XYZ file of C-alpha atoms in Angstrom:
720
model
C -35.443 60.275 23.640
C -31.819 60.581 25.196
C -32.965 62.169 28.285
C -35.005 59.369 28.448
C -32.593 56.698 28.491
C -30.137 58.793 30.829
C -32.584 58.100 33.498
C -33.558 55.096 33.346
C -30.167 53.934 34.253
C -29.861 56.424 36.109
C -32.068 55.111 38.325
C -31.017 51.647 38.045
C -27.694 52.482 39.596
C -29.242 54.099 41.985
C -31.157 51.356 43.331
C -28.110 48.755 42.076
C -25.283 47.673 44.560
C -22.461 49.212 44.013
C -20.068 46.402 45.128
C -21.670 42.720 44.440
C -19.303 40.366 45.748
C -20.411 36.002 45.732
C -20.204 34.098 48.408
C -22.246 30.181 49.145
C -25.001 30.552 51.067
C -26.148 27.958 53.089
C -28.372 29.697 56.228
C -31.547 30.894 54.352
C -32.052 33.217 57.781
C -28.515 34.633 58.464
C -28.560 35.394 54.293
C -32.094 37.491 55.841
C -30.015 39.686 57.974
C -26.805 40.136 56.328
C -29.262 41.439 53.519
C -30.920 43.698 55.446
C -28.044 45.155 56.783
C -26.679 45.160 53.656
C -29.346 47.088 52.640
C -28.537 49.802 55.588
C -25.376 50.736 54.286
C -26.570 50.570 50.928
C -28.726 53.000 51.449
C -26.271 55.219 53.073
C -24.059 54.777 50.103
C -27.137 55.911 47.950
C -26.985 59.546 49.433
C -22.952 59.965 49.177
C -23.421 59.100 45.951
C -26.640 60.639 45.231
C -24.527 63.865 45.957
C -21.881 62.305 43.625
C -23.915 62.197 40.243
C -25.403 65.761 41.056
C -22.659 67.890 40.696
C -22.211 66.031 37.346
C -22.340 67.727 33.695
C -24.057 66.294 31.336
C -20.760 64.799 29.374
C -19.520 63.737 32.480
C -22.874 61.826 33.218
C -22.578 60.153 29.674
C -19.644 59.449 30.050
C -19.701 57.532 33.314
C -23.176 56.018 31.497
C -20.649 54.125 28.973
C -18.646 52.761 31.454
C -20.957 51.647 33.183
C -23.032 49.667 30.836
C -19.980 47.896 29.805
C -19.776 45.670 33.173
C -23.605 45.267 33.156
C -24.029 41.096 33.319
C -27.415 39.631 33.806
C -27.842 38.098 37.279
C -30.360 35.414 38.544
C -33.022 37.292 41.189
C -34.070 35.410 44.313
C -35.423 36.387 48.065
C -32.137 36.893 49.306
C -31.372 39.386 46.813
C -30.930 42.856 47.327
C -32.735 43.500 44.422
C -35.326 40.964 45.662
C -38.923 42.014 47.122
C -41.762 44.010 46.093
C -40.022 46.398 44.649
C -37.842 44.402 42.381
C -37.076 45.651 39.191
C -37.129 42.486 36.657
C -34.550 42.307 34.476
C -35.876 40.183 31.140
C -33.120 39.096 28.623
C -33.346 40.725 25.399
C -34.566 38.648 22.441
C -31.364 39.378 20.430
C -29.787 37.575 23.859
C -32.017 34.454 23.442
C -31.250 34.302 19.929
C -27.829 34.462 20.416
C -27.413 31.782 23.203
C -29.903 29.670 20.877
C -27.237 30.065 18.309
C -24.373 28.649 20.320
C -26.122 25.697 21.464
C -26.013 24.898 17.628
C -23.492 22.065 16.304
C -20.190 24.229 14.292
C -22.301 21.739 11.754
C -25.605 23.606 11.551
C -23.864 27.001 12.061
C -22.373 26.046 9.080
C -25.507 25.454 7.345
C -27.498 28.427 8.961
C -25.294 31.252 7.667
C -23.964 29.593 4.245
C -28.066 29.857 3.681
C -28.669 33.054 4.161
C -26.112 34.540 3.245
C -27.009 33.667 -0.332
C -30.447 36.051 -0.809
C -32.275 37.588 1.218
C -35.435 35.541 2.168
C -37.813 37.788 4.198
C -39.433 39.856 1.217
C -40.472 38.173 -2.137
C -38.056 39.007 -5.322
C -39.027 41.277 -7.753
C -39.997 38.543 -10.886
C -40.027 36.093 -9.336
C -42.619 34.670 -7.799
C -42.859 32.910 -4.254
C -42.976 29.196 -4.162
C -46.343 27.358 -3.062
C -48.227 24.195 -2.405
C -49.754 24.810 -5.092
C -46.863 24.509 -7.871
C -45.889 21.418 -8.910
C -43.660 19.580 -6.690
C -41.412 18.061 -9.241
C -37.951 19.790 -9.015
C -37.075 19.478 -13.006
C -39.707 21.946 -13.892
C -40.361 24.626 -11.059
C -40.609 27.404 -13.481
C -40.900 29.856 -10.279
C -38.813 29.667 -7.988
C -37.815 32.686 -5.373
C -34.256 32.108 -5.541
C -31.866 29.184 -4.954
C -32.349 28.891 -0.982
C -36.444 28.729 -1.362
C -35.902 25.787 -4.135
C -32.870 24.453 -1.995
C -35.897 24.051 0.703
C -38.799 23.430 -0.489
C -36.596 20.228 -1.879
C -35.186 19.401 1.140
C -39.052 19.898 2.350
C -40.202 17.986 -0.472
C -37.884 14.430 0.360
C -39.350 14.797 4.163
C -42.620 14.564 3.310
C -41.541 11.906 0.504
C -39.556 9.810 3.393
C -42.971 10.012 6.333
C -44.929 8.993 3.675
C -43.434 5.417 2.673
C -43.987 4.427 6.893
C -39.396 3.980 6.362
C -38.584 3.559 10.488
C -36.939 6.060 12.277
C -34.321 5.809 14.679
C -33.584 8.577 16.911
C -29.409 9.613 16.720
C -27.324 12.300 18.976
C -25.634 14.634 16.843
C -22.441 15.433 18.344
C -20.798 17.916 19.290
C -23.506 19.165 21.385
C -25.880 14.740 20.793
C -28.663 17.151 19.156
C -31.272 14.444 18.824
C -31.980 13.975 15.274
C -34.872 11.455 13.556
C -32.959 9.559 11.037
C -33.946 6.122 9.058
C -33.521 2.741 10.457
C -31.346 2.026 7.432
C -27.674 1.723 7.113
C -26.018 5.120 5.692
C -23.717 7.547 7.305
C -26.355 10.899 9.199
C -23.306 13.209 10.075
C -19.810 13.324 8.729
C -17.885 15.973 9.804
C -13.957 17.096 9.009
C -12.566 19.779 11.039
C -9.116 20.322 9.005
C -5.952 22.235 10.297
C -3.593 23.348 8.068
C -0.289 23.658 9.688
C 2.256 26.634 9.079
C 3.980 23.420 7.641
C 1.733 22.946 4.788
C 0.769 19.529 6.416
C -2.950 19.205 7.376
C -4.664 17.571 11.165
C -7.596 16.026 10.142
C -10.181 14.800 12.688
C -12.525 12.642 10.765
C -16.008 12.413 13.011
C -18.369 9.773 11.119
C -22.072 8.599 12.292
C -23.330 4.904 11.296
C -25.738 3.101 11.836
C -25.223 -0.370 10.947
C -27.303 -3.215 10.352
C -24.706 -5.851 9.528
C -25.104 -5.712 6.244
C -23.132 -3.809 4.962
C -21.148 -2.624 7.447
C -20.304 -5.576 9.415
C -16.898 -4.537 10.937
C -15.498 -1.408 10.941
C -14.982 1.281 8.662
C -12.270 1.405 6.687
C -11.520 5.026 5.067
C -10.034 4.956 2.061
C -7.995 8.106 0.843
C -6.014 8.720 -2.690
C -2.579 7.899 -2.437
C -1.576 10.634 -4.847
C -3.148 14.346 -5.041
C -2.862 15.936 -9.081
C -2.472 19.537 -8.824
C -4.027 21.734 -12.417
C -1.418 20.456 -14.436
C -1.894 17.005 -13.721
C 1.298 16.059 -12.007
C 1.214 14.111 -9.096
C 2.307 14.449 -5.552
C 2.359 11.797 -3.336
C 0.424 11.615 0.006
C 2.175 11.414 3.169
C -0.515 10.306 5.926
C 0.089 9.556 9.986
C -2.620 7.497 11.563
C -2.679 9.240 14.915
C -5.468 7.720 17.191
C -9.706 5.890 15.732
C -12.107 5.783 18.527
C -15.647 3.649 18.519
C -18.344 5.137 20.656
C -14.976 7.440 22.461
C -13.018 3.560 23.415
C -9.355 4.074 21.014
C -9.562 0.669 18.593
C -5.896 -0.297 17.329
C -6.111 0.409 13.615
C -3.355 0.409 10.421
C -1.816 2.325 7.390
C -2.089 0.117 3.682
C -2.029 0.769 0.590
C -2.734 -1.185 -2.426
C -2.813 0.113 -6.601
C -3.224 4.135 -6.241
C -5.044 3.842 -2.541
C -4.330 4.108 0.909
C -6.332 2.631 3.447
C -7.233 3.082 7.688
C -7.929 -0.189 8.231
C -9.152 -2.171 11.841
C -6.114 -4.903 13.193
C -8.380 -6.648 13.993
C -12.049 -7.002 11.926
C -14.160 -7.454 15.036
C -18.111 -7.925 14.578
C -20.146 -4.666 15.060
C -23.549 -5.603 17.017
C -26.957 -3.370 15.074
C -26.977 -0.091 16.011
C -25.548 3.305 15.995
C -21.851 4.245 15.865
C -19.659 7.285 16.526
C -16.308 6.975 14.382
C -13.343 9.766 15.000
C -10.390 9.254 12.877
C -7.545 11.910 13.494
C -4.381 11.471 11.277
C -2.014 13.925 9.680
C -1.803 14.857 5.879
C 1.474 15.795 4.221
C 2.272 17.488 0.890
C -1.195 17.940 -0.254
C -1.061 21.467 -0.639
C 0.405 22.565 -4.333
C 2.393 25.474 -4.286
C 2.447 27.435 -7.863
C 3.671 31.140 -8.572
C 1.182 33.793 -7.332
C -0.883 31.728 -4.409
C -0.778 28.362 -2.678
C -3.746 26.116 -3.381
C -5.513 23.462 -0.690
C -7.530 20.471 -2.436
C -9.266 18.020 -0.576
C -12.158 15.425 -1.070
C -13.896 15.272 2.432
C -15.608 12.378 1.896
C -13.955 10.880 -0.514
C -15.514 8.750 -3.473
C -15.132 4.962 -2.065
C -18.216 4.879 0.387
C -20.325 1.656 -0.496
C -23.185 3.973 1.928
C -25.358 6.700 1.496
C -24.177 10.347 2.852
C -26.970 12.117 4.676
C -25.101 15.093 5.299
C -21.381 16.051 5.376
C -19.756 19.270 6.470
C -16.018 19.825 6.930
C -14.407 23.268 9.058
C -10.486 24.408 7.415
C -9.032 26.571 9.666
C -5.938 28.372 8.004
C -2.573 29.204 9.090
C -2.569 31.952 11.290
C -3.361 35.321 9.905
C -3.712 33.752 6.406
C -6.798 34.772 4.461
C -8.589 33.210 1.804
C -8.034 34.503 -1.833
C -10.781 32.384 -2.886
C -13.098 29.354 -2.318
C -15.135 26.446 -4.197
C -16.431 23.324 -3.446
C -18.220 21.258 -5.333
C -20.280 17.849 -4.965
C -21.701 14.450 -7.248
C -19.797 12.410 -9.504
C -16.320 12.752 -10.689
C -18.290 13.655 -13.924
C -21.231 14.981 -13.163
C -20.306 17.690 -10.613
C -22.502 20.285 -8.927
C -21.707 23.246 -6.723
C -25.333 24.164 -6.465
C -25.665 22.086 -3.477
C -22.468 23.184 -1.323
C -22.899 25.899 0.847
C -19.943 27.781 2.431
C -19.484 30.304 5.114
C -16.834 32.331 6.708
C -16.444 31.482 10.586
C -13.937 33.643 11.066
C -10.716 35.719 9.042
C -9.323 32.181 8.747
C -12.405 29.750 8.465
C -13.935 28.521 6.004
C -17.154 26.588 6.483
C -17.663 23.781 3.909
C -21.312 21.791 3.637
C -22.825 19.655 1.447
C -27.449 20.847 1.473
C -27.800 17.363 -0.282
C -27.338 13.847 0.655
C -23.857 11.891 -1.162
C -25.283 9.032 -3.124
C -22.702 5.704 -3.222
C -19.651 6.916 -5.669
C -20.168 10.747 -4.638
C -17.559 13.670 -3.583
C -17.575 16.062 -1.842
C -14.656 18.490 -2.974
C -12.672 21.541 -1.395
C -10.590 24.000 -3.332
C -9.098 27.464 -1.515
C -6.432 29.203 -2.763
C -4.468 31.079 -0.350
C -1.182 33.547 -0.549
C 2.070 32.190 -1.257
C 3.469 33.396 2.116
C 0.965 31.064 3.960
C 2.532 28.347 4.094
C 6.438 28.335 5.013
C 8.610 26.918 2.424
C 9.945 23.567 3.131
C 13.186 22.531 4.374
C 15.821 20.816 2.550
C 15.611 17.841 4.735
C 11.741 17.849 3.987
C 12.469 18.295 0.839
C 14.904 14.708 0.439
C 12.311 12.452 2.832
C 8.819 13.511 -0.106
C 11.710 12.486 -2.700
C 12.115 9.979 -1.534
C 8.923 9.234 -0.558
C 7.975 10.387 -3.505
C 10.077 8.154 -6.254
C 11.877 5.713 -3.747
C 10.961 2.693 -5.247
C 12.531 4.353 -8.500
C 16.164 4.844 -7.088
C 15.812 2.242 -5.045
C 15.163 -0.169 -7.671
C 17.495 1.763 -9.900
C 20.691 1.405 -7.236
C 20.549 -1.626 -7.016
C 20.234 -2.597 -11.004
C 23.715 -0.277 -10.733
C 24.778 -2.428 -7.776
C 23.918 -5.955 -9.764
C 25.600 -4.677 -13.126
C 29.197 -3.674 -10.926
C 29.247 -6.611 -9.463
C 29.393 -7.817 -12.855
C 31.605 -6.188 -14.133
C 34.167 -6.539 -11.866
C 34.009 -10.490 -11.120
C 33.729 -10.803 -14.532
C 37.729 -9.255 -15.010
C 38.867 -11.413 -12.152
C 38.134 -14.436 -13.273
C 39.151 -13.164 -16.322
C 42.892 -12.853 -14.646
C 42.106 -16.782 -12.060
C 41.725 -18.929 -14.760
C 43.618 -21.160 -14.048
C 42.351 -21.991 -9.856
C 39.734 -24.460 -12.141
C 39.212 -27.654 -9.589
C 40.656 -30.458 -11.184
C 38.094 -32.737 -11.848
C 39.234 -35.473 -14.571
C 38.023 -38.296 -12.292
C 34.576 -37.323 -13.480
C 33.927 -38.974 -17.119
C 30.819 -37.630 -17.467
C 31.816 -33.263 -16.857
C 34.616 -34.730 -19.148
C 32.853 -35.674 -21.525
C 30.283 -32.659 -20.752
C 32.593 -30.279 -21.434
C 34.840 -32.152 -24.127
C 31.953 -32.074 -26.293
C 29.971 -29.634 -25.191
C 26.644 -31.405 -24.937
C 25.334 -34.754 -23.672
C 24.666 -37.500 -25.947
C 24.663 -41.039 -26.088
C 28.356 -41.827 -24.626
C 27.265 -41.180 -21.564
C 25.888 -44.053 -21.289
C 28.959 -45.904 -22.565
C 30.595 -44.046 -19.536
C 28.001 -45.247 -17.466
C 28.759 -49.061 -17.996
C 32.006 -48.401 -18.310
C 31.805 -46.914 -13.911
C 29.849 -49.869 -12.900
C 32.054 -52.628 -14.193
C 35.458 -50.538 -12.211
C 32.915 -50.603 -8.963
C 32.806 -54.301 -9.890
C 28.819 -53.858 -9.746
C 28.106 -55.374 -13.568
C 30.434 -57.692 -15.804
C 30.345 -56.908 -19.765
C 30.227 -60.401 -21.865
C 29.871 -60.864 -25.823
C 28.255 -63.667 -26.697
C 28.868 -64.500 -30.256
C 26.646 -61.159 -31.316
C 24.982 -60.721 -28.060
C 26.266 -58.335 -25.708
C 25.325 -59.254 -22.037
C 25.384 -56.891 -19.006
C 25.662 -59.050 -16.106
C 24.167 -57.704 -12.604
C 27.365 -58.901 -9.678
C 26.393 -57.078 -7.014
C 23.371 -55.156 -4.988
C 25.913 -53.397 -3.179
C 24.592 -50.111 -4.654
C 25.889 -47.493 -2.276
C 28.879 -46.419 -4.327
C 26.343 -45.043 -7.314
C 24.215 -41.777 -6.656
C 20.448 -41.701 -6.747
C 20.543 -40.926 -10.260
C 22.215 -44.181 -10.850
C 20.710 -45.913 -9.011
C 17.429 -45.634 -10.510
C 18.740 -46.032 -14.212
C 20.302 -49.725 -13.291
C 17.485 -50.611 -11.665
C 15.694 -49.719 -15.383
C 17.775 -52.130 -17.037
C 17.302 -55.540 -14.544
C 13.908 -56.274 -13.401
C 13.844 -57.023 -9.510
C 14.503 -61.314 -9.995
C 16.799 -60.430 -13.100
C 20.388 -60.566 -13.530
C 21.283 -60.760 -17.331
C 20.456 -58.257 -20.489
C 21.145 -58.466 -23.448
C 21.743 -55.491 -25.303
C 19.127 -55.888 -28.356
C 16.167 -54.669 -29.701
C 13.871 -56.319 -26.222
C 16.040 -54.511 -24.172
C 15.488 -51.286 -26.073
C 12.599 -49.784 -24.192
C 14.861 -50.338 -20.773
C 17.949 -48.541 -21.613
C 15.873 -45.735 -23.450
C 14.485 -45.015 -19.627
C 18.210 -45.370 -17.969
C 19.288 -42.788 -20.322
C 16.623 -40.595 -19.937
C 17.936 -40.871 -15.768
C 21.402 -40.234 -16.801
C 20.745 -37.423 -19.059
C 19.088 -36.134 -15.883
C 22.135 -37.086 -13.544
C 24.571 -35.387 -15.875
C 22.889 -32.240 -16.382
C 22.085 -31.816 -12.302
C 25.689 -32.353 -11.910
C 27.265 -30.032 -14.647
C 24.485 -27.615 -13.318
C 25.873 -28.450 -9.648
C 29.320 -27.377 -10.800
C 28.683 -24.366 -12.645
C 26.693 -23.409 -9.637
C 29.448 -23.341 -8.035
C 31.329 -21.194 -9.876
C 28.435 -18.553 -10.194
C 27.682 -18.927 -7.057
C 29.326 -15.530 -5.391
C 27.851 -13.090 -8.301
C 24.915 -14.858 -8.154
C 24.272 -14.823 -4.368
C 25.550 -11.479 -4.153
C 22.799 -10.675 -6.635
C 20.181 -11.940 -4.664
C 21.552 -10.490 -1.727
C 21.401 -6.721 -4.338
C 17.966 -7.510 -5.250
C 16.588 -8.281 -2.039
C 18.202 -5.510 -0.319
C 16.383 -2.727 -3.169
C 13.048 -4.973 -2.637
C 13.049 -4.018 1.105
C 13.850 -0.842 0.808
C 10.847 -0.389 -1.643
C 8.485 -1.629 0.648
C 9.630 0.572 3.704
C 8.232 3.179 1.770
C 4.645 1.655 1.889
C 3.044 1.156 5.197
C 2.193 -2.206 5.415
C 6.290 -3.883 4.518
C 5.466 -7.468 5.454
C 2.995 -7.691 3.252
C 4.761 -5.724 -0.050
C 7.748 -7.039 0.904
C 6.975 -10.552 0.335
C 4.636 -9.958 -2.976
C 7.950 -8.032 -3.566
C 9.834 -11.756 -4.141
C 6.981 -13.555 -5.008
C 6.732 -11.990 -7.916
C 10.490 -12.134 -8.561
C 10.210 -15.501 -8.404
C 7.696 -15.989 -10.750
C 9.705 -13.789 -12.901
C 13.091 -15.831 -13.319
C 10.463 -19.239 -13.653
C 8.487 -17.736 -16.477
C 11.973 -16.761 -18.135
C 13.441 -20.063 -17.406
C 10.038 -21.080 -19.260
C 11.043 -19.477 -22.428
C 14.075 -20.593 -23.137
C 13.710 -24.570 -21.891
C 12.775 -26.482 -25.288
C 9.999 -28.951 -25.192
C 10.320 -32.214 -27.037
C 6.951 -31.795 -28.485
C 6.111 -28.649 -30.217
C 2.857 -28.248 -29.298
C 4.176 -28.272 -25.746
C 6.889 -25.920 -26.145
C 3.894 -23.425 -28.090
C 1.725 -23.898 -25.165
C 4.405 -23.338 -22.667
C 5.558 -19.955 -24.460
C 2.002 -19.092 -24.150
C 1.110 -19.747 -21.136
C 4.607 -18.102 -19.658
C 4.017 -14.659 -21.438
C 0.300 -14.578 -20.185
C 1.494 -15.024 -17.088
C 4.387 -12.890 -16.883
C 2.363 -9.612 -17.607
C -0.420 -10.811 -15.106
C 2.713 -10.783 -12.666
C 3.620 -7.634 -14.181
C -0.054 -5.963 -13.550
C -0.165 -7.638 -10.358
C 3.041 -6.042 -9.466
C 1.752 -2.161 -9.774
C -0.762 -2.820 -7.101
C 2.746 -2.665 -4.353
C 4.722 -0.287 -7.264
C 4.603 1.893 -10.256
C 5.022 0.958 -13.897
C 8.774 2.551 -13.753
C 9.988 0.127 -10.637
C 8.271 -2.498 -11.605
C 10.117 -2.524 -15.437
C 13.137 -1.528 -13.114
C 12.683 -4.690 -11.172
C 11.410 -6.930 -14.369
C 14.610 -5.837 -16.171
C 16.911 -6.421 -13.243
C 15.835 -10.236 -13.251
C 16.219 -10.100 -16.366
C 19.929 -9.292 -16.123
C 20.732 -11.841 -13.063
C 19.645 -14.219 -15.177
C 20.880 -14.051 -18.081
C 24.523 -13.195 -16.828
C 24.460 -16.068 -14.878
C 24.182 -18.357 -17.769
C 26.484 -15.871 -19.235
C 29.458 -17.266 -16.395
C 28.716 -21.045 -17.490
C 29.058 -20.844 -20.990
C 31.842 -21.709 -23.147
C 33.281 -18.400 -23.091
C 32.825 -17.635 -19.498
C 33.454 -19.947 -16.391
C 33.281 -23.106 -18.236
C 36.292 -21.939 -20.630
C 38.736 -22.787 -17.299
C 37.149 -26.706 -17.508
C 37.095 -26.898 -21.614
C 40.625 -26.544 -21.430
C 41.440 -28.689 -18.587
C 39.584 -31.273 -20.838
C 41.478 -30.865 -23.781
C 44.643 -30.745 -21.426
C 43.846 -33.865 -19.590
C 43.126 -35.699 -23.534
C 46.291 -34.526 -24.906
C 47.780 -36.465 -21.400
C 46.343 -39.839 -22.426
C 47.438 -39.314 -25.594
C 51.041 -38.449 -24.552
C 50.866 -41.394 -21.612
C 49.376 -44.307 -23.266
C 51.947 -46.437 -22.385
C 52.192 -45.484 -19.053
C 48.401 -45.800 -18.441
C 48.158 -49.181 -20.331
C 48.859 -50.952 -17.321
C 46.408 -53.198 -14.436
C 44.020 -50.885 -12.294
C 45.610 -47.091 -13.782
C 43.892 -48.390 -16.906
C 40.879 -49.567 -15.415
C 40.961 -45.942 -13.724
C 41.274 -43.694 -16.533
C 39.251 -46.368 -18.669
C 36.110 -44.283 -18.639
C 37.918 -41.413 -19.256
C 39.460 -42.408 -22.237
C 36.001 -43.353 -23.765
C 34.558 -40.167 -23.356
C 37.897 -38.178 -24.688
C 37.128 -40.189 -27.802
C 40.743 -42.089 -26.902
C 39.919 -45.175 -27.248
C 41.610 -45.775 -30.807
C 44.444 -45.414 -28.929
C 44.578 -47.905 -26.145
C 44.701 -51.205 -28.133
C 44.114 -53.752 -25.841
C 47.661 -56.247 -24.080
C 48.022 -58.727 -21.933
C 48.219 -55.710 -19.184
C 45.334 -54.702 -19.033
C 43.312 -57.816 -20.673
C 41.238 -58.425 -17.610
C 40.105 -54.968 -17.236
C 39.277 -53.757 -21.306
C 35.979 -52.895 -22.322
C 36.634 -50.514 -24.940
C 36.464 -52.728 -27.437
C 32.804 -54.121 -26.309
C 31.194 -50.455 -24.595
C 32.401 -49.120 -28.456
C 30.490 -52.051 -30.633
C 27.169 -51.696 -27.856
C 27.307 -48.013 -28.182
C 27.040 -48.544 -31.869
C 24.589 -51.170 -31.905
C 22.065 -49.801 -29.384
C 22.421 -46.304 -30.327
C 19.350 -45.752 -32.087
C 17.824 -46.293 -28.684
C 18.299 -43.009 -27.239
C 16.168 -41.309 -29.266
C 13.775 -39.439 -27.094
């Protein structure tokens, strides 16, 4: 046999050209002439070649043939070739060559699937103790007691599915599947007939992923471009989580690049289109190109790669799913496994794995993936396959994972520090308070510590001083006489209080029981007026710390929002949550007049505070949410402490007492003409009216006795 093989090869080499050149042919006749002269020259060369061959030893001949066989190529025969004609030898492709070419034309998905299926077991021969699956066998796979092996069961099951699909008369549509656009018939229903991921694990541990997804859209579920959903965190074997870092390079639909953005909510990351354009019914090919960092888990003796190829959030059936994982250069897998199914019911029976090359693994799901089912891959790698992260990368991963907690903590600490520093400054600068001696309302509040009934008498004395009303006593009647309609000197609430006492055409008000409702309305408006002025003053005192605290809270929230993929949305959400927290704290502090209203308000405030807290978890983790809530509470609490009696207010309390001492010491000096008129409201506010009796010098302006009597007479009117 060996000699016969050498003889055939010798004949082939003898008639083959010794040197072949490729050139473009434009004239067939000239080509034939050139070929004739080429054959004559070749015959002369062949004679020399025969002599050379005949002088070879058998060993030299064998080595020569081996070297020439390596260079043999298959050529197309035509009439211009030196091998054409009646004496030409027809060289045909072998069966192995044909199978190889057919294999090369198949898609990566098909290669992985077939190699994996054939690697399960050799199904060319029936297995002992396992009869072949036949048409007479029960078609219900769940009760098939006799099957050759897992591969035969799967093939039979797929054939059964195909036949069942045809029997239902479902409309079919022709779809071109990548990468070679092979035609395939699929149901004309909304689903994903093909999903394939190419996952390259780079030496630094970053994943470069390209997802190719074919979608049949009928404008029902798929009305706009697809949204790709990923978990924000990955969990290792000890249930420790790692925050993933996504970077979207591009998204194309049928080869056309579309603007997409990354968003994150709760524990998920979304690739969403910037504009939700309407998709017409048809077949679409989506391609997502992106990178993922921090997905590799590092253990003592090995590293581990985990990935859910399809995810578990598709609202569509995935008919075919597969993945090609390219490991780092020179890296070899220590082990691999894959599962498909629901989270609480996973199996490896419907997943095939193949070794494409030394550092390439293929994974294919042999069964469709229904709504909520995932396709998970786990590969163990040598510990030296991935480069150790640099210090800057460790720092960036730390910020990415815990930055929200860090920024919230720094903001809280800064606000606490600002409070302590400003409080010490206040203690050293108590004498720098503003003089408010001319505002009898504030004098009364800081002297008495609350808003009481005397503010109505102060109001009447101020109106008298401004010549808007006159206060007279007629027998047992106390009359208020309106003298002017020029209310410009009054504030908005003072005007409303005056108008509450005097109707449009009225000029006299008798402070008797018939005037109770009018006096009560005026008193409530005055309470609002005094409260507003008190808070306005205290806000001026507190504005420095309050503004600084708010600024630091906003800076902390901005830093937290910058860690997310949609800054504007998250930043607005954080600010809104802080406002709600402050509002609900105010409701908790406020005491409503009616007990039922007060209790209802507190219950609703508690409910909405909890609702706001849990809504905040859509943006940050629980620790950060607690820190932000604590920061709002601290700002609120310290703002109140600033204006309490032992805070900034103590300066104004001291000033009110100091002014009272001045009034008591300077009774004679202030009991003269308009000096008394200007101080009469302050005298009444600081309970000094008994030390200022009426005299001839102040008789024209003296109203302290009437206002005091009126206060006693209508004191019950003020009760709410």
